[in-house]
Short mmCIF file of C-alpha atoms in Angstrom, two decimals:
data_model
loop_
_atom_site.label_atom_id
_atom_site.label_comp_id
_atom_site.label_asym_id
_atom_site.label_seq_id
_atom_site.Cartn_x
_atom_site.Cartn_y
_atom_site.Cartn_z
CA MET A 1 -27.26 -27.44 -0.51
CA ASP A 2 -23.20 -26.27 -1.19
CA LEU A 3 -21.40 -27.84 1.00
CA ASN A 4 -17.51 -27.25 2.34
CA ARG A 5 -15.28 -27.78 4.99
CA ASP A 6 -15.21 -23.88 5.58
CA LYS A 7 -18.91 -22.74 4.58
CA ILE A 8 -22.79 -23.89 3.78
CA VAL A 9 -24.37 -22.22 0.46
CA ILE A 10 -27.79 -23.10 1.37
CA ASP A 11 -30.98 -21.00 -0.40
CA GLY A 12 -28.12 -18.31 -1.47
CA THR A 13 -27.12 -17.99 2.44
CA THR A 14 -23.19 -18.03 3.16
CA TYR A 15 -22.81 -19.74 6.79
CA LEU A 16 -19.35 -20.25 7.87
CA ALA A 17 -17.98 -22.77 9.81
CA VAL A 18 -16.90 -21.73 13.53
CA PRO A 19 -14.35 -24.71 15.11
CA ASP A 20 -15.00 -26.09 17.75
CA ASP A 21 -14.05 -23.17 21.56
CA LYS A 22 -13.41 -25.21 24.55
CA ASP A 23 -14.03 -21.41 26.27
CA ASN A 24 -17.61 -21.61 24.54
CA THR A 25 -20.87 -22.85 25.06
CA CYS A 26 -23.53 -22.65 23.27
CA ASP A 27 -26.46 -20.60 24.38
CA TYR A 28 -29.09 -23.09 22.45
CA CYS A 29 -27.67 -26.90 22.79
CA SER A 30 -24.38 -28.44 24.98
CA LEU A 31 -22.44 -28.74 22.41
CA ARG A 32 -19.17 -26.79 23.29
CA ALA A 33 -18.69 -24.20 20.30
CA LYS A 34 -19.53 -21.21 19.63
CA CYS A 35 -22.97 -21.25 18.28
CA TYR A 36 -24.83 -17.92 17.86
CA ASN A 37 -27.73 -18.61 16.85
CA ARG A 38 -28.70 -15.29 15.95
CA ASP A 39 -31.03 -15.00 12.80
CA GLY A 40 -32.43 -18.12 13.37
CA ILE A 41 -29.76 -19.94 12.83
CA PRO A 42 -30.53 -23.40 14.22
CA CYS A 43 -28.49 -25.91 15.60
CA GLY A 44 -29.42 -27.83 12.52
CA LEU A 45 -26.96 -26.35 11.17
CA TYR A 46 -24.16 -28.19 13.19
CA ALA A 47 -22.43 -30.85 10.91
CA GLY A 48 -19.47 -33.18 11.08
CA GLY A 49 -18.31 -31.09 13.77
CA VAL A 50 -18.31 -27.84 13.00
CA HIS A 51 -21.25 -25.53 13.48
CA PHE A 52 -21.84 -22.56 11.24
CA VAL A 53 -23.16 -19.05 11.20
CA ARG A 54 -24.88 -17.02 8.99
CA GLN A 55 -21.77 -14.56 7.12
CA LEU A 56 -22.26 -11.43 7.60
CA ASP A 57 -21.85 -7.98 4.93
CA LYS A 58 -19.87 -6.71 6.86
CA LYS A 59 -16.54 -6.81 5.96
CA VAL A 60 -13.27 -6.78 8.93
CA TYR A 61 -10.06 -5.61 7.79
CA LEU A 62 -7.44 -7.28 10.46
CA SER A 63 -4.50 -4.64 11.37
CA LEU A 64 -0.99 -7.06 13.06
CA PRO A 65 2.39 -6.26 13.53
CA ILE A 66 4.27 -8.24 10.54
CA SER A 67 7.75 -6.30 10.16
CA GLY A 68 10.07 -7.95 12.82
CA LYS A 69 7.47 -10.72 13.76
CA ASP A 70 8.90 -14.34 13.24
CA THR A 71 6.73 -16.05 10.78
CA TYR A 72 5.11 -18.69 13.79
CA GLU A 73 3.75 -14.99 15.79
CA ILE A 74 2.36 -13.99 13.19
CA ARG A 75 0.38 -16.77 12.15
CA ARG A 76 -0.57 -17.34 15.88
CA THR A 77 -1.51 -13.88 16.14
CA LEU A 78 -3.65 -13.97 12.47
CA ARG A 79 -5.11 -17.87 14.20
CA LYS A 80 -6.35 -15.20 17.10
CA GLY A 81 -8.08 -12.47 14.89
CA TYR A 82 -9.86 -14.96 12.35
CA ASP A 83 -11.42 -17.03 14.97
CA TYR A 84 -13.58 -14.39 16.59
CA LEU A 85 -13.88 -12.71 13.74
CA ARG A 86 -14.80 -15.97 11.80
CA ALA A 87 -17.10 -17.24 15.04
CA GLN A 88 -19.17 -13.84 14.59
CA GLY A 89 -19.51 -14.34 10.99
CA TYR A 90 -17.73 -11.22 9.63
CA GLN A 91 -16.27 -10.83 6.04
CA ILE A 92 -12.22 -11.09 6.49
CA ILE A 93 -9.45 -9.63 4.93
CA THR A 94 -5.57 -9.64 6.56
CA PRO A 95 -2.67 -8.50 5.06
CA TYR A 96 -1.64 -10.93 3.06
CA ASP A 97 -4.86 -11.61 1.48
CA ALA A 98 -4.10 -6.87 0.15
CA SER A 99 -0.58 -8.64 -0.57
CA PRO A 100 -0.13 -11.60 -1.12
CA ASN A 101 3.59 -11.08 -3.32
CA ALA A 102 6.41 -11.85 -0.48
CA ASN A 103 8.62 -9.64 -3.27
CA ALA A 104 6.82 -6.82 -3.39
CA SER A 105 8.25 -3.61 -1.00
CA TYR A 106 7.71 -2.24 2.32
CA ALA A 107 5.62 0.45 0.00
CA GLU A 108 3.64 -1.62 -2.28
CA HIS A 109 2.60 -3.86 0.51
CA MET A 110 1.62 -0.76 2.28
CA GLY A 111 -0.03 0.10 -0.31
CA LYS A 112 -2.82 -2.47 -1.13
CA ASP A 113 -3.48 -3.06 2.58
CA ILE A 114 -4.59 0.20 3.28
CA GLN A 115 -7.21 0.02 -0.64
CA ALA A 116 -8.22 -3.14 0.95
CA LEU A 117 -9.04 -1.43 4.58
CA LEU A 118 -10.74 1.38 2.52
CA GLU A 119 -12.88 -1.53 1.35
CA CYS A 120 -13.86 -2.46 4.80
CA ASP A 121 -16.84 -1.39 7.33
CA VAL A 122 -14.25 -2.63 10.96
CA VAL A 123 -10.80 -2.56 11.66
CA LEU A 124 -9.53 -5.13 14.28
CA MET A 125 -6.49 -3.84 15.99
CA MET A 126 -4.45 -6.84 17.05
CA PRO A 127 -2.20 -6.68 20.21
CA GLY A 128 1.09 -5.12 19.31
CA TRP A 129 -0.01 -2.94 16.81
CA GLU A 130 1.47 0.77 19.03
CA ASP A 131 4.64 -0.92 18.33
CA SER A 132 3.54 -0.97 14.48
CA ARG A 133 4.17 1.84 12.22
CA GLY A 134 2.31 0.30 9.48
CA CYS A 135 -0.11 -0.69 12.34
CA GLN A 136 0.03 2.52 13.19
CA CYS A 137 -0.63 4.29 9.09
CA GLU A 138 -3.63 1.39 9.14
CA LYS A 139 -5.16 3.09 12.12
CA ALA A 140 -4.90 6.70 11.29
CA THR A 141 -6.07 5.41 7.54
CA ALA A 142 -9.43 4.56 9.40
CA GLU A 143 -9.69 7.37 11.57
CA ILE A 144 -10.21 9.28 8.75
CA TYR A 145 -11.98 7.63 6.50
CA GLY A 146 -14.26 6.51 9.80
CA LYS A 147 -14.00 3.39 9.80
CA GLU A 148 -15.42 1.74 13.15
CA ILE A 149 -12.27 0.28 14.58
CA VAL A 150 -12.32 -2.17 17.50
CA TYR A 151 -9.31 -3.14 19.11
CA TYR A 152 -8.45 -6.84 20.66
CA ALA A 153 -8.25 -7.81 23.75
CA ASP A 154 -6.35 -10.71 24.38
CA THR A 155 -7.03 -12.72 27.56
CA GLU A 156 -3.80 -14.89 27.56
#
C-alpha cells in the first residue's frame, strides 16, 4: 500500500483523500465526512482523519473566471470546485494545471486551457462564468465537442 496525504493506492487502485465536511455525514458510519462508499469502498479506508473515495477515470475541467479577479477570490472558487469534484473521485484539471506560466499571454493561456478541456470528459462551470469571456469560450468549445457541462450551484 502506497500512502501519502492525498491518496492511497491499494492493489493498483487509487483512492483519493476527501477532507472532512461539516455539511455531510457518511451514510455508512457516524463520521462527519463525504464518505460515498460506492463501488464497495469500506469505511475501513478511513485513515489519519480523512475518508478516501475511489478515483474515477473521468477527467473534469474546472472552468472559472480569472481575469480581473483577485487572488483570494480565485483561490476560494478553485477550492470550492476542487473539493466538490474530489469528493466524487474525479480527476481534476484547472486552468492553472493547463497553463502554469504566469508570464504567458492571454491567448497562450486560453489555447492551453482549451487543449486541456478537450482532453476532459466533463466541464464544471463555476459561478460567474457568464461574465467571463474565457469561461464563455470554454463553454462554447465544450458544447461544440459534445462534452458534458455541469453548473456548480453556489449555496453560500
